[in-house]
Structure formats: C-alpha cells, structure tokens
Amino acid sequence: KEFIYIDEVDSTNTYVKQNQQHFKNATVVYAERQTQGRGRLSRRWVDLEKGIKMSILLKLLLLDLEKIIPLTLFTGLVINRVLRKYGVNSFIKWSNDIYLNGKKICGILSELSGEVEGLGSIIIGIGINVNAKSVPEDIKDIATTLKAETSQDFDRTRLIIDILIEFERDLSNFDKYGFSYFRDEYKSFCINLGKEILINGERMLCRDIGENGELVCEKDGKIIEISSGEVTIRF
Ligand code: BTN
C-alpha cells in the first residue's frame, strides 16, 4: 500500500484528484496542514492543528461508481467503530458525520473523478479533529475535537493505521454484500433515527435507514426516501 505524507497542501482531495494517474489503487495521501481544506456542499474544512486530514483513492470500474454514497457511509461507520474501540462515545449523523457530545468531530467528503477507458475513481477525504485543544470561536457551537471532549491525547498514527486496517478488512464485505451488510451497525449508532429532523429545509420524521443507506422519512403520512442532503438537528 502506498502512503504519501505531505507537510502542507491545499487539499488532500484536490491533490489526489490532480495526481491520481501516478497513484496505485488504495493510495492514501495524508497532510499535516491544509490551506484550502474542502467540506461538503462547497463549504470549507477548517484546518486544525494535530488533526487527521487524509484522502483514500479507490480506482473502480465506472459501473461501480454508483457505490459512492454507500461507500461513504461505510467509511463513516468504520471511523465510528475505531473511535469506539478507543472508548470514545461517538455517533453517526446521517449521512457521514461523526459526532461526539452533540458536536462534529469528523467529516467525510467523497468525490468522483476521471473517466479513462471505463475506469473512474472515488476519492474519500477524511477530516478528524483530534488533538487540537479547541476549535475557533466561529465554529465552536457545531464542532469540537477528541482532545477537547476527553482531555486525552490520541496517538494519530495508531488511529490512522486502525482506520485503514478496518477499512480494508471490511471493504471485501462491502464489495460482496453492499451497505446492507453494515446496516444494523449503522442504525445502532445513527443519532437521527426516530427523531424529527430538518432535511434540506423540510421537517420530517426519520423512520429508518434503507438497504443502501438512504434516509427513510415520513412527512404528512407519506414515506420519503432521501439519498443526499443535509440534516439539521437541534440537540
Ligand atoms: C464535511 O463534513 O463537510 C467533509 C469534510 C471533509 C474534510 C476532509 S480533510 C481531508 C480531505 N481534503 C479536503 O479538502 N477535505 C477532506
């Protein structure tokens, strides 16, 4: 496996996208600092010191690119699982944010790219707020760090290795069975289930997580399946 360490880069996702032709499948690019870290929905990803910012490149057949959503959910589930192994009481907020004590500690940005001879790629960008003492004032109501919540320092190298091992170990199950293999585990840690949520601006009741990871909601007695969007929750 290739692991590329960079001291400073604009964004590990951008870097992988631009250089992927030179990289093998499953290459991981890690950066100590990002100057233009990107989040979902064109937002920025605030660069905190002593965090984890990395991207995994998966080269896939174009046919498989529809797996991007369940694959991203799977990645969140793996990170949640590893954090829990470390005793962290983390939860998943649909679709793939990891929360601790009601605030975000990890986000995932998956991007599709390339189209060469039937091949494409998925770049899974992972940002985890680890050992920074705190987050900047402007995001302190919505985000936090493992250190701020647990008063502990985490060994980032171990954390990365554990995440990558776990990810690789279960990827074959994902390939064979899809998201449904992980659905029960996902549901047991998903904070949205059974709650009133605001999704893409609409108020609904979150009833279930579907076979492919979609959010199954109820609105005015009707069942609505949502496969992407932003859930706003109030704790
Ligand atoms: C989100 O919750 O909005 C997703 C955040 C994803 C951040 C990571 S950090 C590593 C990778 N490179 C980026 O520019 N973004 C992702």
Coordinates of C-alpha atoms and ligand atoms in Angstrom, one line a residue:
K1 CA 0.0 0.0 0.0
E2 CA 1.2 3.5 -0.8
F3 CA 1.0 6.1 1.9
I4 CA 2.1 9.6 1.0
Y5 CA 2.8 12.1 3.7
I6 CA 2.8 15.8 2.9
D7 CA 3.6 18.6 5.3
E8 CA 1.3 21.2 3.6
V9 CA -1.1 21.0 0.7
D10 CA -4.1 23.0 -0.5
S11 CA -6.5 20.0 -0.1
T12 CA -5.6 16.3 0.0
N13 CA -8.7 15.5 -2.1
T14 CA -7.6 18.1 -4.8
Y15 CA -4.1 16.7 -4.7
V16 CA -5.2 13.1 -5.2
K17 CA -7.6 14.2 -8.0
Q18 CA -4.8 16.0 -9.8
N19 CA -2.2 13.3 -9.4
Q20 CA -4.2 10.1 -9.5
Q21 CA -2.8 8.9 -12.7
H22 CA 0.5 8.3 -10.9
F23 CA -1.0 6.6 -7.9
K24 CA -2.0 3.0 -7.4
N25 CA -5.4 1.9 -6.2
A26 CA -5.8 2.4 -2.5
T27 CA -3.1 5.1 -2.2
V28 CA -3.6 7.2 0.9
V29 CA -2.5 10.9 1.0
Y30 CA -2.1 12.5 4.4
A31 CA -1.4 16.1 5.1
E32 CA -0.3 17.7 8.3
R33 CA -1.8 21.0 7.1
Q34 CA -4.4 22.0 4.5
T35 CA -4.6 25.6 3.3
Q36 CA -7.8 25.1 1.3
G37 CA -9.5 22.1 3.1
R38 CA -12.8 21.5 1.5
G39 CA -16.1 20.3 3.1
R40 CA -19.3 19.0 1.6
L41 CA -21.7 21.4 -0.1
S42 CA -18.8 23.7 -1.1
R43 CA -18.0 24.6 2.5
R44 CA -14.5 24.9 3.8
W45 CA -12.9 22.5 6.2
V46 CA -11.3 24.4 9.0
D47 CA -7.7 23.3 9.4
L48 CA -7.0 22.4 13.0
E49 CA -3.5 21.5 14.2
K50 CA -2.7 18.0 15.2
G51 CA -5.7 16.5 13.3
I52 CA -6.1 13.9 10.7
K53 CA -6.6 15.0 7.1
M54 CA -6.3 12.3 4.5
S55 CA -7.7 11.0 1.3
I56 CA -8.1 7.4 0.1
L57 CA -8.1 6.8 -3.7
L58 CA -10.2 3.9 -4.9
K59 CA -9.9 3.1 -8.6
L60 CA -13.1 1.5 -9.8
L61 CA -15.0 0.4 -12.8
L62 CA -17.4 3.2 -13.9
L63 CA -20.1 0.6 -13.2
D64 CA -19.2 0.7 -9.6
L65 CA -19.3 4.5 -9.2
E66 CA -22.9 4.4 -8.0
K67 CA -21.4 2.9 -4.8
I68 CA -20.1 6.3 -3.8
I69 CA -22.9 7.0 -1.3
P70 CA -23.0 3.7 0.5
L71 CA -19.2 3.6 0.4
T72 CA -19.0 7.0 2.1
L73 CA -21.5 5.8 4.8
F74 CA -19.4 2.7 5.2
T75 CA -16.3 4.8 5.8
G76 CA -18.1 6.8 8.5
L77 CA -19.2 3.6 10.1
V78 CA -15.6 2.3 10.2
I79 CA -14.3 5.5 11.8
N80 CA -17.0 5.4 14.4
R81 CA -16.2 1.8 15.1
V82 CA -12.5 2.6 15.6
L83 CA -13.2 5.6 17.8
R84 CA -15.5 3.4 20.0
K85 CA -12.7 0.9 20.3
Y86 CA -10.7 3.7 21.9
G87 CA -13.5 4.3 24.3
V88 CA -14.9 7.4 22.6
N89 CA -18.7 7.6 22.8
S90 CA -19.2 8.8 19.2
F91 CA -22.2 8.6 17.0
I92 CA -23.0 8.9 13.3
K93 CA -25.1 11.7 12.0
W94 CA -26.6 10.8 8.6
S95 CA -25.1 10.6 6.2
N96 CA -21.5 10.5 7.3
D97 CA -20.6 13.0 10.0
I98 CA -19.2 11.7 13.3
Y99 CA -20.5 13.4 16.4
L100 CA -19.3 13.5 20.0
N101 CA -21.3 15.1 22.8
G102 CA -23.5 16.8 20.2
K103 CA -20.8 18.3 18.1
K104 CA -19.0 17.3 15.0
I105 CA -15.5 15.7 15.2
C106 CA -15.2 14.2 11.8
G107 CA -16.5 14.8 8.3
I108 CA -16.1 12.9 5.0
L109 CA -16.0 14.3 1.5
S110 CA -16.2 11.7 -1.3
E111 CA -15.7 12.8 -4.8
L112 CA -16.0 11.1 -8.1
S113 CA -13.4 11.7 -10.8
G114 CA -11.8 10.5 -14.0
E115 CA -13.2 8.6 -16.9
V116 CA -10.4 6.8 -18.7
E117 CA -11.1 3.6 -20.6
G118 CA -14.0 2.5 -18.4
L119 CA -12.2 3.4 -15.2
G120 CA -13.1 6.1 -12.7
S121 CA -12.2 6.8 -9.2
I122 CA -13.6 7.7 -5.9
I123 CA -11.6 9.9 -3.6
I124 CA -12.7 9.6 0.0
G125 CA -11.5 12.6 2.1
I126 CA -11.5 12.2 5.8
G127 CA -11.0 15.0 8.3
I128 CA -10.9 14.2 12.0
N129 CA -10.4 16.8 14.8
V130 CA -8.0 15.0 17.1
N131 CA -5.5 16.7 19.4
A132 CA -6.2 20.4 19.0
K133 CA -7.2 21.9 22.3
S134 CA -10.2 23.7 20.9
V135 CA -11.8 24.9 17.7
P136 CA -12.1 28.5 16.5
E137 CA -14.8 30.7 18.0
D138 CA -16.9 30.8 14.9
I139 CA -17.5 27.0 14.8
K140 CA -17.4 26.2 18.5
D141 CA -21.1 25.6 18.7
I142 CA -21.1 23.0 16.0
A143 CA -17.6 21.4 16.1
T144 CA -15.2 20.0 18.7
T145 CA -12.1 17.8 19.0
L146 CA -11.4 14.5 20.6
K147 CA -9.0 16.2 23.0
A148 CA -11.4 18.9 24.0
E149 CA -14.1 16.3 24.8
T150 CA -12.0 13.7 26.5
S151 CA -9.0 15.6 27.9
Q152 CA -6.8 12.9 26.3
D153 CA -4.2 12.9 23.6
F154 CA -4.7 10.4 20.9
D155 CA -1.9 8.6 19.0
R156 CA -2.7 9.8 15.5
T157 CA -0.5 7.2 13.8
R158 CA -2.3 4.4 15.6
L159 CA -5.7 5.9 14.8
I160 CA -4.8 6.2 11.1
I161 CA -3.5 2.6 10.9
D162 CA -6.5 1.3 12.7
I163 CA -8.9 3.1 10.4
L164 CA -7.1 1.9 7.3
I165 CA -6.8 -1.7 8.5
E166 CA -10.5 -1.8 9.4
F167 CA -11.5 -0.1 6.2
E168 CA -9.6 -2.6 4.1
R169 CA -10.7 -5.6 6.1
D170 CA -14.4 -4.9 5.6
L171 CA -14.2 -3.5 2.1
S172 CA -14.5 -7.0 0.7
N173 CA -17.7 -7.5 2.7
F174 CA -18.9 -4.1 1.3
D175 CA -18.0 -5.3 -2.2
K176 CA -19.8 -8.6 -1.7
Y177 CA -22.9 -7.6 0.2
G178 CA -23.1 -3.8 -0.2
F179 CA -24.2 -1.5 2.6
S180 CA -26.9 -3.9 3.8
Y181 CA -24.2 -5.9 5.5
F182 CA -23.4 -3.0 7.8
R183 CA -26.9 -1.6 8.1
D184 CA -27.7 -2.8 11.6
E185 CA -24.4 -1.5 13.0
Y186 CA -25.0 1.8 11.2
K187 CA -28.5 2.0 12.6
S188 CA -27.4 1.3 16.2
F189 CA -25.1 4.4 16.1
C190 CA -27.2 6.7 14.0
I191 CA -28.4 9.7 16.0
N192 CA -31.2 10.6 13.6
L193 CA -33.4 7.6 13.9
G194 CA -36.7 8.2 15.4
K195 CA -36.1 11.9 15.6
E196 CA -37.8 14.9 14.0
I197 CA -35.3 16.3 11.6
L198 CA -35.0 19.2 9.2
I199 CA -33.6 17.9 5.9
N200 CA -32.9 20.2 3.0
G201 CA -35.1 22.7 4.9
E202 CA -38.1 20.3 5.3
R203 CA -39.3 19.0 8.6
M204 CA -39.8 15.2 8.7
L205 CA -39.7 12.2 11.0
C206 CA -36.7 9.9 10.4
R207 CA -38.1 6.3 10.4
D208 CA -35.3 4.1 9.1
I209 CA -32.1 3.7 7.2
G210 CA -32.7 1.9 3.9
E211 CA -30.8 -1.0 2.3
N212 CA -28.4 1.3 0.5
G213 CA -28.1 3.8 3.3
E214 CA -30.8 6.1 2.3
L215 CA -32.7 8.0 4.9
V216 CA -36.3 6.8 5.1
C217 CA -38.5 9.6 6.4
E218 CA -42.2 10.3 7.0
K219 CA -43.9 13.5 6.1
D220 CA -47.7 14.0 6.3
G221 CA -48.2 10.2 6.5
K222 CA -46.1 9.7 3.3
I223 CA -42.8 7.8 3.2
I224 CA -40.0 9.7 1.5
E225 CA -36.6 8.2 0.7
I226 CA -33.7 10.7 0.8
S227 CA -30.3 9.8 -0.7
S228 CA -28.5 13.0 -0.2
G229 CA -28.8 16.2 1.6
E230 CA -28.1 18.0 4.8
V231 CA -29.8 17.1 8.1
T232 CA -30.1 20.0 10.6
I233 CA -30.6 18.8 14.1
R234 CA -31.1 20.5 17.4
F235 CA -29.9 18.7 20.5
Ligands
BTN1 C1 -17.6 17.7 5.6 O1 -18.0 17.3 6.7 O2 -18.1 18.7 5.0 C2 -16.5 17.0 4.9 C3 -15.1 17.4 5.4 C4 -14.0 16.6 4.7 C5 -12.6 17.1 5.1 C6 -11.5 16.3 4.6 S1 -10.0 16.7 5.3 C7 -9.1 15.7 4.1 C8 -9.9 15.9 2.8 N1 -9.4 17.0 2.0 C9 -10.3 18.0 1.9 O3 -10.1 19.1 1.3 N2 -11.4 17.7 2.5 C10 -11.3 16.3 3.1

